[in-house]
PDB file of N, CA and C in Angstrom:
ATOM      1  N   MET A  10      -9.763   8.023  31.411  1.00  0.00           N
ATOM      2  CA  MET A  10     -10.201   8.158  30.032  1.00  0.00           C
ATOM      3  C   MET A  10     -10.728   9.582  29.825  1.00  0.00           C
ATOM      4  N   ALA A  11     -10.339  10.190  28.694  1.00  0.00           N
ATOM      5  CA  ALA A  11     -10.780  11.543  28.390  1.00  0.00           C
ATOM      6  C   ALA A  11     -12.273  11.557  28.095  1.00  0.00           C
ATOM      7  N   THR A  12     -12.899  12.697  28.354  1.00  0.00           N
ATOM      8  CA  THR A  12     -14.349  12.784  28.158  1.00  0.00           C
ATOM      9  C   THR A  12     -14.737  12.772  26.687  1.00  0.00           C
ATOM     10  N   ASN A  13     -13.851  13.235  25.798  1.00  0.00           N
ATOM     11  CA  ASN A  13     -14.191  13.263  24.376  1.00  0.00           C
ATOM     12  C   ASN A  13     -13.822  11.972  23.653  1.00  0.00           C
ATOM     13  N   GLU A  14     -13.217  11.015  24.351  1.00  0.00           N
ATOM     14  CA  GLU A  14     -12.825   9.739  23.739  1.00  0.00           C
ATOM     15  C   GLU A  14     -14.042   8.819  23.636  1.00  0.00           C
ATOM     16  N   LYS A  15     -14.236   8.243  22.463  1.00  0.00           N
ATOM     17  CA  LYS A  15     -15.370   7.343  22.251  1.00  0.00           C
ATOM     18  C   LYS A  15     -15.036   5.964  22.816  1.00  0.00           C
ATOM     19  N   VAL A  16     -16.025   5.321  23.421  1.00  0.00           N
ATOM     20  CA  VAL A  16     -15.856   3.981  23.957  1.00  0.00           C
ATOM     21  C   VAL A  16     -16.614   3.015  23.060  1.00  0.00           C
ATOM     22  N   PHE A  17     -15.914   2.040  22.534  1.00  0.00           N
ATOM     23  CA  PHE A  17     -16.512   1.028  21.686  1.00  0.00           C
ATOM     24  C   PHE A  17     -16.473  -0.304  22.426  1.00  0.00           C
ATOM     25  N   CYS A  18     -17.289  -1.235  22.006  1.00  0.00           N
ATOM     26  CA  CYS A  18     -17.299  -2.561  22.617  1.00  0.00           C
ATOM     27  C   CYS A  18     -15.919  -3.202  22.494  1.00  0.00           C
ATOM     28  N   ASN A  19     -15.269  -2.973  21.369  1.00  0.00           N
ATOM     29  CA  ASN A  19     -13.945  -3.565  21.154  1.00  0.00           C
ATOM     30  C   ASN A  19     -12.916  -3.061  22.155  1.00  0.00           C
ATOM     31  N   THR A  20     -13.090  -1.842  22.658  1.00  0.00           N
ATOM     32  CA  THR A  20     -12.133  -1.284  23.614  1.00  0.00           C
ATOM     33  C   THR A  20     -12.053  -2.153  24.858  1.00  0.00           C
ATOM     34  N   ILE A  21     -13.182  -2.623  25.320  1.00  0.00           N
ATOM     35  CA  ILE A  21     -13.217  -3.474  26.515  1.00  0.00           C
ATOM     36  C   ILE A  21     -12.471  -4.780  26.233  1.00  0.00           C
ATOM     37  N   ILE A  22     -12.751  -5.372  25.072  1.00  0.00           N
ATOM     38  CA  ILE A  22     -12.087  -6.629  24.706  1.00  0.00           C
ATOM     39  C   ILE A  22     -10.585  -6.410  24.550  1.00  0.00           C
ATOM     40  N   LEU A  23     -10.207  -5.310  23.897  1.00  0.00           N
ATOM     41  CA  LEU A  23      -8.784  -5.020  23.703  1.00  0.00           C
ATOM     42  C   LEU A  23      -8.060  -4.848  25.039  1.00  0.00           C
ATOM     43  N   LYS A  24      -8.715  -4.187  25.986  1.00  0.00           N
ATOM     44  CA  LYS A  24      -8.107  -4.007  27.305  1.00  0.00           C
ATOM     45  C   LYS A  24      -7.916  -5.350  28.009  1.00  0.00           C
ATOM     46  N   GLU A  25      -8.916  -6.224  27.887  1.00  0.00           N
ATOM     47  CA  GLU A  25      -8.803  -7.555  28.507  1.00  0.00           C
ATOM     48  C   GLU A  25      -7.649  -8.344  27.899  1.00  0.00           C
ATOM     49  N   VAL A  26      -7.534  -8.299  26.579  1.00  0.00           N
ATOM     50  CA  VAL A  26      -6.449  -9.023  25.890  1.00  0.00           C
ATOM     51  C   VAL A  26      -5.100  -8.440  26.293  1.00  0.00           C
ATOM     52  N   ALA A  27      -4.998  -7.120  26.355  1.00  0.00           N
ATOM     53  CA  ALA A  27      -3.744  -6.472  26.736  1.00  0.00           C
ATOM     54  C   ALA A  27      -3.326  -6.882  28.147  1.00  0.00           C
ATOM     55  N   GLU A  28      -4.288  -6.913  29.063  1.00  0.00           N
ATOM     56  CA  GLU A  28      -3.984  -7.319  30.443  1.00  0.00           C
ATOM     57  C   GLU A  28      -3.562  -8.781  30.506  1.00  0.00           C
ATOM     58  N   GLU A  29      -4.280  -9.631  29.767  1.00  0.00           N
ATOM     59  CA  GLU A  29      -3.988 -11.061  29.787  1.00  0.00           C
ATOM     60  C   GLU A  29      -2.604 -11.370  29.214  1.00  0.00           C
ATOM     61  N   LEU A  30      -2.217 -10.658  28.150  1.00  0.00           N
ATOM     62  CA  LEU A  30      -0.920 -10.906  27.519  1.00  0.00           C
ATOM     63  C   LEU A  30       0.204 -10.065  28.118  1.00  0.00           C
ATOM     64  N   GLY A  31      -0.152  -9.100  28.952  1.00  0.00           N
ATOM     65  CA  GLY A  31       0.852  -8.242  29.555  1.00  0.00           C
ATOM     66  C   GLY A  31       1.471  -7.277  28.549  1.00  0.00           C
ATOM     67  N   LEU A  32       0.675  -6.821  27.597  1.00  0.00           N
ATOM     68  CA  LEU A  32       1.143  -5.899  26.558  1.00  0.00           C
ATOM     69  C   LEU A  32       0.453  -4.553  26.708  1.00  0.00           C
ATOM     70  N   PRO A  33       1.089  -3.498  26.196  1.00  0.00           N
ATOM     71  CA  PRO A  33       0.408  -2.202  26.211  1.00  0.00           C
ATOM     72  C   PRO A  33      -0.815  -2.221  25.276  1.00  0.00           C
ATOM     73  N   LEU A  34      -1.810  -1.426  25.603  1.00  0.00           N
ATOM     74  CA  LEU A  34      -3.033  -1.373  24.813  1.00  0.00           C
ATOM     75  C   LEU A  34      -2.738  -0.940  23.376  1.00  0.00           C
ATOM     76  N   SER A  35      -1.801  -0.025  23.194  1.00  0.00           N
ATOM     77  CA  SER A  35      -1.466   0.456  21.845  1.00  0.00           C
ATOM     78  C   SER A  35      -0.920  -0.674  20.970  1.00  0.00           C
ATOM     79  N   THR A  36      -0.160  -1.583  21.558  1.00  0.00           N
ATOM     80  CA  THR A  36       0.394  -2.711  20.810  1.00  0.00           C
ATOM     81  C   THR A  36      -0.717  -3.655  20.364  1.00  0.00           C
ATOM     82  N   VAL A  37      -1.659  -3.921  21.250  1.00  0.00           N
ATOM     83  CA  VAL A  37      -2.767  -4.808  20.915  1.00  0.00           C
ATOM     84  C   VAL A  37      -3.628  -4.176  19.820  1.00  0.00           C
ATOM     85  N   LYS A  38      -3.893  -2.872  19.922  1.00  0.00           N
ATOM     86  CA  LYS A  38      -4.660  -2.175  18.880  1.00  0.00           C
ATOM     87  C   LYS A  38      -3.941  -2.246  17.542  1.00  0.00           C
ATOM     88  N   ALA A  39      -2.619  -2.057  17.551  1.00  0.00           N
ATOM     89  CA  ALA A  39      -1.831  -2.118  16.308  1.00  0.00           C
ATOM     90  C   ALA A  39      -1.903  -3.511  15.694  1.00  0.00           C
ATOM     91  N   MET A  40      -1.862  -4.544  16.535  1.00  0.00           N
ATOM     92  CA  MET A  40      -1.943  -5.917  16.035  1.00  0.00           C
ATOM     93  C   MET A  40      -3.298  -6.184  15.392  1.00  0.00           C
ATOM     94  N   VAL A  41      -4.357  -5.692  16.000  1.00  0.00           N
ATOM     95  CA  VAL A  41      -5.700  -5.906  15.471  1.00  0.00           C
ATOM     96  C   VAL A  41      -5.892  -5.126  14.167  1.00  0.00           C
ATOM     97  N   ASN A  42      -5.396  -3.909  14.122  1.00  0.00           N
ATOM     98  CA  ASN A  42      -5.583  -3.062  12.947  1.00  0.00           C
ATOM     99  C   ASN A  42      -4.667  -3.431  11.789  1.00  0.00           C
ATOM    100  N   ALA A  43      -3.595  -4.178  12.051  1.00  0.00           N
ATOM    101  CA  ALA A  43      -2.652  -4.533  10.990  1.00  0.00           C
ATOM    102  C   ALA A  43      -3.321  -5.348   9.896  1.00  0.00           C
ATOM    103  N   GLN A  44      -4.179  -6.284  10.261  1.00  0.00           N
ATOM    104  CA  GLN A  44      -4.857  -7.125   9.278  1.00  0.00           C
ATOM    105  C   GLN A  44      -5.784  -6.282   8.401  1.00  0.00           C
ATOM    106  N   SER A  45      -6.480  -5.331   9.008  1.00  0.00           N
ATOM    107  CA  SER A  45      -7.372  -4.461   8.245  1.00  0.00           C
ATOM    108  C   SER A  45      -6.580  -3.567   7.298  1.00  0.00           C
ATOM    109  N   GLU A  46      -5.469  -3.035   7.775  1.00  0.00           N
ATOM    110  CA  GLU A  46      -4.639  -2.175   6.937  1.00  0.00           C
ATOM    111  C   GLU A  46      -4.067  -2.951   5.753  1.00  0.00           C
ATOM    112  N   TYR A  47      -3.610  -4.168   6.007  1.00  0.00           N
ATOM    113  CA  TYR A  47      -3.075  -5.004   4.928  1.00  0.00           C
ATOM    114  C   TYR A  47      -4.156  -5.312   3.892  1.00  0.00           C
ATOM    115  N   THR A  48      -5.356  -5.623   4.377  1.00  0.00           N
ATOM    116  CA  THR A  48      -6.477  -5.907   3.482  1.00  0.00           C
ATOM    117  C   THR A  48      -6.769  -4.691   2.609  1.00  0.00           C
ATOM    118  N   LYS A  49      -6.753  -3.514   3.195  1.00  0.00           N
ATOM    119  CA  LYS A  49      -7.002  -2.278   2.452  1.00  0.00           C
ATOM    120  C   LYS A  49      -5.951  -2.077   1.366  1.00  0.00           C
ATOM    121  N   ILE A  50      -4.687  -2.290   1.710  1.00  0.00           N
ATOM    122  CA  ILE A  50      -3.594  -2.096   0.749  1.00  0.00           C
ATOM    123  C   ILE A  50      -3.728  -3.058  -0.426  1.00  0.00           C
ATOM    124  N   VAL A  51      -4.006  -4.312  -0.139  1.00  0.00           N
ATOM    125  CA  VAL A  51      -4.120  -5.316  -1.208  1.00  0.00           C
ATOM    126  C   VAL A  51      -5.331  -5.037  -2.090  1.00  0.00           C
ATOM    127  N   MET A  52      -6.443  -4.646  -1.481  1.00  0.00           N
ATOM    128  CA  MET A  52      -7.652  -4.408  -2.260  1.00  0.00           C
ATOM    129  C   MET A  52      -7.536  -3.168  -3.134  1.00  0.00           C
ATOM    130  N   GLU A  53      -6.717  -2.198  -2.727  1.00  0.00           N
ATOM    131  CA  GLU A  53      -6.521  -0.995  -3.531  1.00  0.00           C
ATOM    132  C   GLU A  53      -5.454  -1.185  -4.601  1.00  0.00           C
ATOM    133  N   SER A  54      -4.710  -2.273  -4.542  1.00  0.00           N
ATOM    134  CA  SER A  54      -3.655  -2.503  -5.526  1.00  0.00           C
ATOM    135  C   SER A  54      -4.247  -2.985  -6.842  1.00  0.00           C
ATOM    136  N   ASP A  55      -3.416  -3.037  -7.861  1.00  0.00           N
ATOM    137  CA  ASP A  55      -3.866  -3.459  -9.188  1.00  0.00           C
ATOM    138  C   ASP A  55      -3.868  -4.970  -9.361  1.00  0.00           C
ATOM    139  N   THR A  56      -3.574  -5.727  -8.318  1.00  0.00           N
ATOM    140  CA  THR A  56      -3.431  -7.178  -8.455  1.00  0.00           C
ATOM    141  C   THR A  56      -4.759  -7.915  -8.411  1.00  0.00           C
ATOM    142  N   TYR A  57      -5.783  -7.320  -7.846  1.00  0.00           N
ATOM    143  CA  TYR A  57      -7.111  -7.929  -7.692  1.00  0.00           C
ATOM    144  C   TYR A  57      -7.050  -9.236  -6.906  1.00  0.00           C
ATOM    145  N   ASP A  58      -6.075  -9.345  -6.005  1.00  0.00           N
ATOM    146  CA  ASP A  58      -5.974 -10.533  -5.160  1.00  0.00           C
ATOM    147  C   ASP A  58      -7.098 -10.527  -4.123  1.00  0.00           C
ATOM    148  N   SER A  59      -7.424 -11.699  -3.636  1.00  0.00           N
ATOM    149  CA  SER A  59      -8.419 -11.799  -2.565  1.00  0.00           C
ATOM    150  C   SER A  59      -7.690 -12.057  -1.253  1.00  0.00           C
ATOM    151  N   ILE A  60      -8.323 -11.677  -0.168  1.00  0.00           N
ATOM    152  CA  ILE A  60      -7.769 -11.846   1.175  1.00  0.00           C
ATOM    153  C   ILE A  60      -8.731 -12.724   1.953  1.00  0.00           C
ATOM    154  N   ARG A  61      -8.207 -13.770   2.561  1.00  0.00           N
ATOM    155  CA  ARG A  61      -9.040 -14.659   3.367  1.00  0.00           C
ATOM    156  C   ARG A  61      -8.746 -14.435   4.838  1.00  0.00           C
ATOM    157  N   TRP A  62      -9.788 -14.096   5.581  1.00  0.00           N
ATOM    158  CA  TRP A  62      -9.679 -13.989   7.024  1.00  0.00           C
ATOM    159  C   TRP A  62     -10.279 -15.258   7.605  1.00  0.00           C
ATOM    160  N   PRO A  63      -9.494 -16.034   8.340  1.00  0.00           N
ATOM    161  CA  PRO A  63     -10.028 -17.263   8.919  1.00  0.00           C
ATOM    162  C   PRO A  63     -11.266 -16.983   9.782  1.00  0.00           C
ATOM    163  N   TYR A  64     -12.259 -17.823   9.629  1.00  0.00           N
ATOM    164  CA  TYR A  64     -13.513 -17.768  10.376  1.00  0.00           C
ATOM    165  C   TYR A  64     -14.372 -16.546  10.041  1.00  0.00           C
ATOM    166  N   LEU A  65     -13.984 -15.749   9.052  1.00  0.00           N
ATOM    167  CA  LEU A  65     -14.773 -14.581   8.687  1.00  0.00           C
ATOM    168  C   LEU A  65     -15.193 -14.610   7.225  1.00  0.00           C
ATOM    169  N   GLY A  66     -14.246 -14.857   6.332  1.00  0.00           N
ATOM    170  CA  GLY A  66     -14.604 -14.915   4.920  1.00  0.00           C
ATOM    171  C   GLY A  66     -13.490 -14.414   4.025  1.00  0.00           C
ATOM    172  N   VAL A  67     -13.837 -14.258   2.746  1.00  0.00           N
ATOM    173  CA  VAL A  67     -12.880 -13.821   1.737  1.00  0.00           C
ATOM    174  C   VAL A  67     -13.286 -12.431   1.269  1.00  0.00           C
ATOM    175  N   PHE A  68     -12.316 -11.544   1.195  1.00  0.00           N
ATOM    176  CA  PHE A  68     -12.546 -10.195   0.698  1.00  0.00           C
ATOM    177  C   PHE A  68     -11.958 -10.104  -0.697  1.00  0.00           C
ATOM    178  N   LYS A  69     -12.777  -9.679  -1.645  1.00  0.00           N
ATOM    179  CA  LYS A  69     -12.327  -9.547  -3.029  1.00  0.00           C
ATOM    180  C   LYS A  69     -12.536  -8.112  -3.470  1.00  0.00           C
ATOM    181  N   SER A  70     -11.565  -7.592  -4.194  1.00  0.00           N
ATOM    182  CA  SER A  70     -11.728  -6.242  -4.720  1.00  0.00           C
ATOM    183  C   SER A  70     -12.466  -6.304  -6.040  1.00  0.00           C
ATOM    184  N   LYS A  71     -13.234  -5.287  -6.300  1.00  0.00           N
ATOM    185  CA  LYS A  71     -13.956  -5.192  -7.560  1.00  0.00           C
ATOM    186  C   LYS A  71     -13.052  -4.466  -8.552  1.00  0.00           C
ATOM    187  N   PRO A  72     -12.755  -5.076  -9.679  1.00  0.00           N
ATOM    188  CA  PRO A  72     -11.842  -4.440 -10.632  1.00  0.00           C
ATOM    189  C   PRO A  72     -12.259  -3.029 -11.022  1.00  0.00           C
ATOM    190  N   LYS A  73     -13.547  -2.795 -11.178  1.00  0.00           N
ATOM    191  CA  LYS A  73     -13.991  -1.449 -11.558  1.00  0.00           C
ATOM    192  C   LYS A  73     -13.713  -0.436 -10.458  1.00  0.00           C
ATOM    193  N   GLU A  74     -13.890  -0.857  -9.201  1.00  0.00           N
ATOM    194  CA  GLU A  74     -13.628   0.043  -8.084  1.00  0.00           C
ATOM    195  C   GLU A  74     -12.150   0.399  -8.009  1.00  0.00           C
ATOM    196  N   VAL A  75     -11.283  -0.596  -8.180  1.00  0.00           N
ATOM    197  CA  VAL A  75      -9.839  -0.359  -8.131  1.00  0.00           C
ATOM    198  C   VAL A  75      -9.430   0.557  -9.274  1.00  0.00           C
ATOM    199  N   GLN A  76      -9.973   0.294 -10.450  1.00  0.00           N
ATOM    200  CA  GLN A  76      -9.645   1.119 -11.602  1.00  0.00           C
ATOM    201  C   GLN A  76     -10.116   2.563 -11.368  1.00  0.00           C
ATOM    202  N   MET A  77     -11.281   2.715 -10.763  1.00  0.00           N
ATOM    203  CA  MET A  77     -11.805   4.044 -10.466  1.00  0.00           C
ATOM    204  C   MET A  77     -10.888   4.776  -9.487  1.00  0.00           C
ATOM    205  N   ILE A  78     -10.459   4.086  -8.446  1.00  0.00           N
ATOM    206  CA  ILE A  78      -9.563   4.695  -7.462  1.00  0.00           C
ATOM    207  C   ILE A  78      -8.270   5.131  -8.128  1.00  0.00           C
ATOM    208  N   ASN A  79      -7.717   4.277  -8.986  1.00  0.00           N
ATOM    209  CA  ASN A  79      -6.464   4.599  -9.661  1.00  0.00           C
ATOM    210  C   ASN A  79      -6.616   5.794 -10.601  1.00  0.00           C
ATOM    211  N   HIS A  80      -7.750   5.893 -11.273  1.00  0.00           N
ATOM    212  CA  HIS A  80      -7.982   7.028 -12.167  1.00  0.00           C
ATOM    213  C   HIS A  80      -8.132   8.331 -11.381  1.00  0.00           C
ATOM    214  N   LEU A  81      -8.721   8.255 -10.206  1.00  0.00           N
ATOM    215  CA  LEU A  81      -8.987   9.459  -9.421  1.00  0.00           C
ATOM    216  C   LEU A  81      -7.745  10.027  -8.745  1.00  0.00           C
ATOM    217  N   ARG A  82      -6.712   9.216  -8.589  1.00  0.00           N
ATOM    218  CA  ARG A  82      -5.488   9.703  -7.944  1.00  0.00           C
ATOM    219  C   ARG A  82      -4.865  10.807  -8.803  1.00  0.00           C
ATOM    220  N   GLY A  83      -4.516  11.886  -8.173  1.00  0.00           N
ATOM    221  CA  GLY A  83      -3.862  12.984  -8.870  1.00  0.00           C
ATOM    222  C   GLY A  83      -4.822  13.969  -9.508  1.00  0.00           C
ATOM    223  N   MET A  84      -6.118  13.704  -9.455  1.00  0.00           N
ATOM    224  CA  MET A  84      -7.101  14.637 -10.013  1.00  0.00           C
ATOM    225  C   MET A  84      -7.526  15.639  -8.951  1.00  0.00           C
ATOM    226  N   THR A  85      -7.903  16.808  -9.412  1.00  0.00           N
ATOM    227  CA  THR A  85      -8.460  17.800  -8.491  1.00  0.00           C
ATOM    228  C   THR A  85      -9.877  17.368  -8.139  1.00  0.00           C
ATOM    229  N   PRO A  86     -10.435  17.885  -7.048  1.00  0.00           N
ATOM    230  CA  PRO A  86     -11.805  17.507  -6.690  1.00  0.00           C
ATOM    231  C   PRO A  86     -12.810  17.776  -7.817  1.00  0.00           C
ATOM    232  N   GLU A  87     -12.618  18.846  -8.558  1.00  0.00           N
ATOM    233  CA  GLU A  87     -13.527  19.152  -9.675  1.00  0.00           C
ATOM    234  C   GLU A  87     -13.388  18.113 -10.793  1.00  0.00           C
ATOM    235  N   GLN A  88     -12.160  17.729 -11.096  1.00  0.00           N
ATOM    236  CA  GLN A  88     -11.925  16.704 -12.114  1.00  0.00           C
ATOM    237  C   GLN A  88     -12.505  15.363 -11.675  1.00  0.00           C
ATOM    238  N   GLN A  89     -12.350  15.035 -10.382  1.00  0.00           N
ATOM    239  CA  GLN A  89     -12.904  13.787  -9.862  1.00  0.00           C
ATOM    240  C   GLN A  89     -14.416  13.758 -10.024  1.00  0.00           C
ATOM    241  N   LYS A  90     -15.067  14.879  -9.737  1.00  0.00           N
ATOM    242  CA  LYS A  90     -16.518  14.959  -9.859  1.00  0.00           C
ATOM    243  C   LYS A  90     -16.938  14.737 -11.313  1.00  0.00           C
ATOM    244  N   GLU A  91     -16.262  15.398 -12.238  1.00  0.00           N
ATOM    245  CA  GLU A  91     -16.588  15.246 -13.659  1.00  0.00           C
ATOM    246  C   GLU A  91     -16.346  13.812 -14.141  1.00  0.00           C
ATOM    247  N   PHE A  92     -15.251  13.203 -13.669  1.00  0.00           N
ATOM    248  CA  PHE A  92     -14.933  11.836 -14.071  1.00  0.00           C
ATOM    249  C   PHE A  92     -16.001  10.866 -13.574  1.00  0.00           C
ATOM    250  N   LYS A  93     -16.422  11.017 -12.324  1.00  0.00           N
ATOM    251  CA  LYS A  93     -17.451  10.144 -11.762  1.00  0.00           C
ATOM    252  C   LYS A  93     -18.774  10.277 -12.519  1.00  0.00           C
ATOM    253  N   ILE A  94     -19.116  11.498 -12.890  1.00  0.00           N
ATOM    254  CA  ILE A  94     -20.345  11.716 -13.662  1.00  0.00           C
ATOM    255  C   ILE A  94     -20.225  11.035 -15.021  1.00  0.00           C
ATOM    256  N   ALA A  95     -19.056  11.160 -15.662  1.00  0.00           N
ATOM    257  CA  ALA A  95     -18.841  10.546 -16.975  1.00  0.00           C
ATOM    258  C   ALA A  95     -18.945   9.027 -16.896  1.00  0.00           C
ATOM    259  N   VAL A  96     -18.445   8.431 -15.813  1.00  0.00           N
ATOM    260  CA  VAL A  96     -18.533   6.974 -15.648  1.00  0.00           C
ATOM    261  C   VAL A  96     -19.986   6.569 -15.392  1.00  0.00           C
ATOM    262  N   ARG A  97     -20.685   7.339 -14.549  1.00  0.00           N
ATOM    263  CA  ARG A  97     -22.073   7.027 -14.235  1.00  0.00           C
ATOM    264  C   ARG A  97     -22.980   7.118 -15.465  1.00  0.00           C
ATOM    265  N   THR A  98     -22.719   8.115 -16.306  1.00  0.00           N
ATOM    266  CA  THR A  98     -23.542   8.290 -17.504  1.00  0.00           C
ATOM    267  C   THR A  98     -23.018   7.471 -18.681  1.00  0.00           C
ATOM    268  N   LYS A  99     -21.963   6.692 -18.423  1.00  0.00           N
ATOM    269  CA  LYS A  99     -21.365   5.777 -19.401  1.00  0.00           C
ATOM    270  C   LYS A  99     -20.724   6.469 -20.593  1.00  0.00           C
ATOM    271  N   ARG A 100     -20.312   7.736 -20.385  1.00  0.00           N
ATOM    272  CA  ARG A 100     -19.499   8.391 -21.412  1.00  0.00           C
ATOM    273  C   ARG A 100     -18.090   7.810 -21.387  1.00  0.00           C
ATOM    274  N   ILE A 101     -17.657   7.393 -20.193  1.00  0.00           N
ATOM    275  CA  ILE A 101     -16.377   6.698 -20.027  1.00  0.00           C
ATOM    276  C   ILE A 101     -16.711   5.308 -19.534  1.00  0.00           C
ATOM    277  N   LYS A 102     -16.142   4.300 -20.176  1.00  0.00           N
ATOM    278  CA  LYS A 102     -16.444   2.922 -19.813  1.00  0.00           C
ATOM    279  C   LYS A 102     -15.211   2.288 -19.177  1.00  0.00           C
ATOM    280  N   LEU A 103     -15.378   1.757 -17.969  1.00  0.00           N
ATOM    281  CA  LEU A 103     -14.301   1.071 -17.278  1.00  0.00           C
ATOM    282  C   LEU A 103     -14.410  -0.421 -17.537  1.00  0.00           C
ATOM    283  N   ASN A 104     -13.278  -1.070 -17.706  1.00  0.00           N
ATOM    284  CA  ASN A 104     -13.202  -2.529 -17.872  1.00  0.00           C
ATOM    285  C   ASN A 104     -14.136  -3.040 -18.969  1.00  0.00           C
ATOM    286  N   HIS A 105     -13.912  -2.577 -20.156  1.00  0.00           N
ATOM    287  CA  HIS A 105     -14.707  -3.006 -21.308  1.00  0.00           C
ATOM    288  C   HIS A 105     -14.646  -4.527 -21.473  1.00  0.00           C
ATOM    289  N   TRP A 106     -13.486  -5.127 -21.146  1.00  0.00           N
ATOM    290  CA  TRP A 106     -13.319  -6.575 -21.293  1.00  0.00           C
ATOM    291  C   TRP A 106     -14.275  -7.345 -20.402  1.00  0.00           C
ATOM    292  N   GLU A 107     -14.600  -6.795 -19.225  1.00  0.00           N
ATOM    293  CA  GLU A 107     -15.513  -7.463 -18.304  1.00  0.00           C
ATOM    294  C   GLU A 107     -16.928  -7.528 -18.903  1.00  0.00           C
ATOM    295  N   ASP A 108     -17.344  -6.467 -19.561  1.00  0.00           N
ATOM    296  CA  ASP A 108     -18.654  -6.463 -20.216  1.00  0.00           C
ATOM    297  C   ASP A 108     -18.708  -7.475 -21.345  1.00  0.00           C
ATOM    298  N   GLU A 109     -17.613  -7.622 -22.069  1.00  0.00           N
ATOM    299  CA  GLU A 109     -17.561  -8.601 -23.155  1.00  0.00           C
ATOM    300  C   GLU A 109     -17.708 -10.025 -22.613  1.00  0.00           C
ATOM    301  N   LEU A 110     -17.068 -10.298 -21.479  1.00  0.00           N
ATOM    302  CA  LEU A 110     -17.192 -11.629 -20.860  1.00  0.00           C
ATOM    303  C   LEU A 110     -18.640 -11.910 -20.453  1.00  0.00           C
ATOM    304  N   LYS A 111     -19.318 -10.913 -19.926  1.00  0.00           N
ATOM    305  CA  LYS A 111     -20.719 -11.090 -19.525  1.00  0.00           C
ATOM    306  C   LYS A 111     -21.598 -11.392 -20.741  1.00  0.00           C
ATOM    307  N   LYS A 112     -21.335 -10.702 -21.847  1.00  0.00           N
ATOM    308  CA  LYS A 112     -22.101 -10.939 -23.064  1.00  0.00           C
ATOM    309  C   LYS A 112     -21.886 -12.360 -23.575  1.00  0.00           C
ATOM    310  N   LYS A 113     -20.637 -12.837 -23.524  1.00  0.00           N
ATOM    311  CA  LYS A 113     -20.335 -14.204 -23.975  1.00  0.00           C
ATOM    312  C   LYS A 113     -21.039 -15.228 -23.107  1.00  0.00           C
ATOM    313  N   LYS A 114     -21.074 -15.003 -21.807  1.00  0.00           N
ATOM    314  CA  LYS A 114     -21.744 -15.940 -20.893  1.00  0.00           C
ATOM    315  C   LYS A 114     -23.241 -16.014 -21.199  1.00  0.00           C
ATOM    316  N   LYS A 115     -23.844 -14.859 -21.482  1.00  0.00           N
ATOM    317  CA  LYS A 115     -25.273 -14.841 -21.796  1.00  0.00           C
ATOM    318  C   LYS A 115     -25.549 -15.591 -23.080  1.00  0.00           C
ATOM    319  N   LYS A 116     -24.661 -15.456 -24.058  1.00  0.00           N
ATOM    320  CA  LYS A 116     -24.845 -16.164 -25.329  1.00  0.00           C
ATOM    321  C   LYS A 116     -24.694 -17.670 -25.141  1.00  0.00           C
ATOM    322  N   ASP A 117     -23.781 -18.091 -24.276  1.00  0.00           N
ATOM    323  CA  ASP A 117     -23.547 -19.520 -24.037  1.00  0.00           C
ATOM    324  C   ASP A 117     -24.711 -20.177 -23.306  1.00  0.00           C
ATOM    325  N   GLU A 118     -25.445 -19.422 -22.536  1.00  0.00           N
ATOM    326  CA  GLU A 118     -26.547 -20.004 -21.743  1.00  0.00           C
ATOM    327  C   GLU A 118     -27.747 -20.288 -22.548  1.00  0.00           C
TER     328      GLU A 118
END
C-alpha cells in the first residue's frame, strides 16, 4: 500500500469480501459505489423520485435543491454566486407552487 493512500474502515471490509468471493478489489469497490452513483444520478434528475436502500432508508431529493442545481448548470462562478444570493434574499423564488401548498395546508388546519 502506498504511503499517501488513505485507509478507511471500509477498505478492510472490502478486502475481506473480495477475498471471500475471489474477485479483484476494484470490482468489489465498483459494486459498492454503483448504488451510490445511481442514487446521485436519480436525485439530481428532474423526476424527484425517491430511492430505497434496503435496511438503510429512503433517499428523497428536495425539489428546490434539484431546481437550484439545474439553474446553476452552465453559469460562470460569478453568475452562480449572484444567483445564490438572489435566492437567499428571496429576489428569485424557486418552486412558488410549493409555497402555495404550504399556505393552503395552514389554512385548512
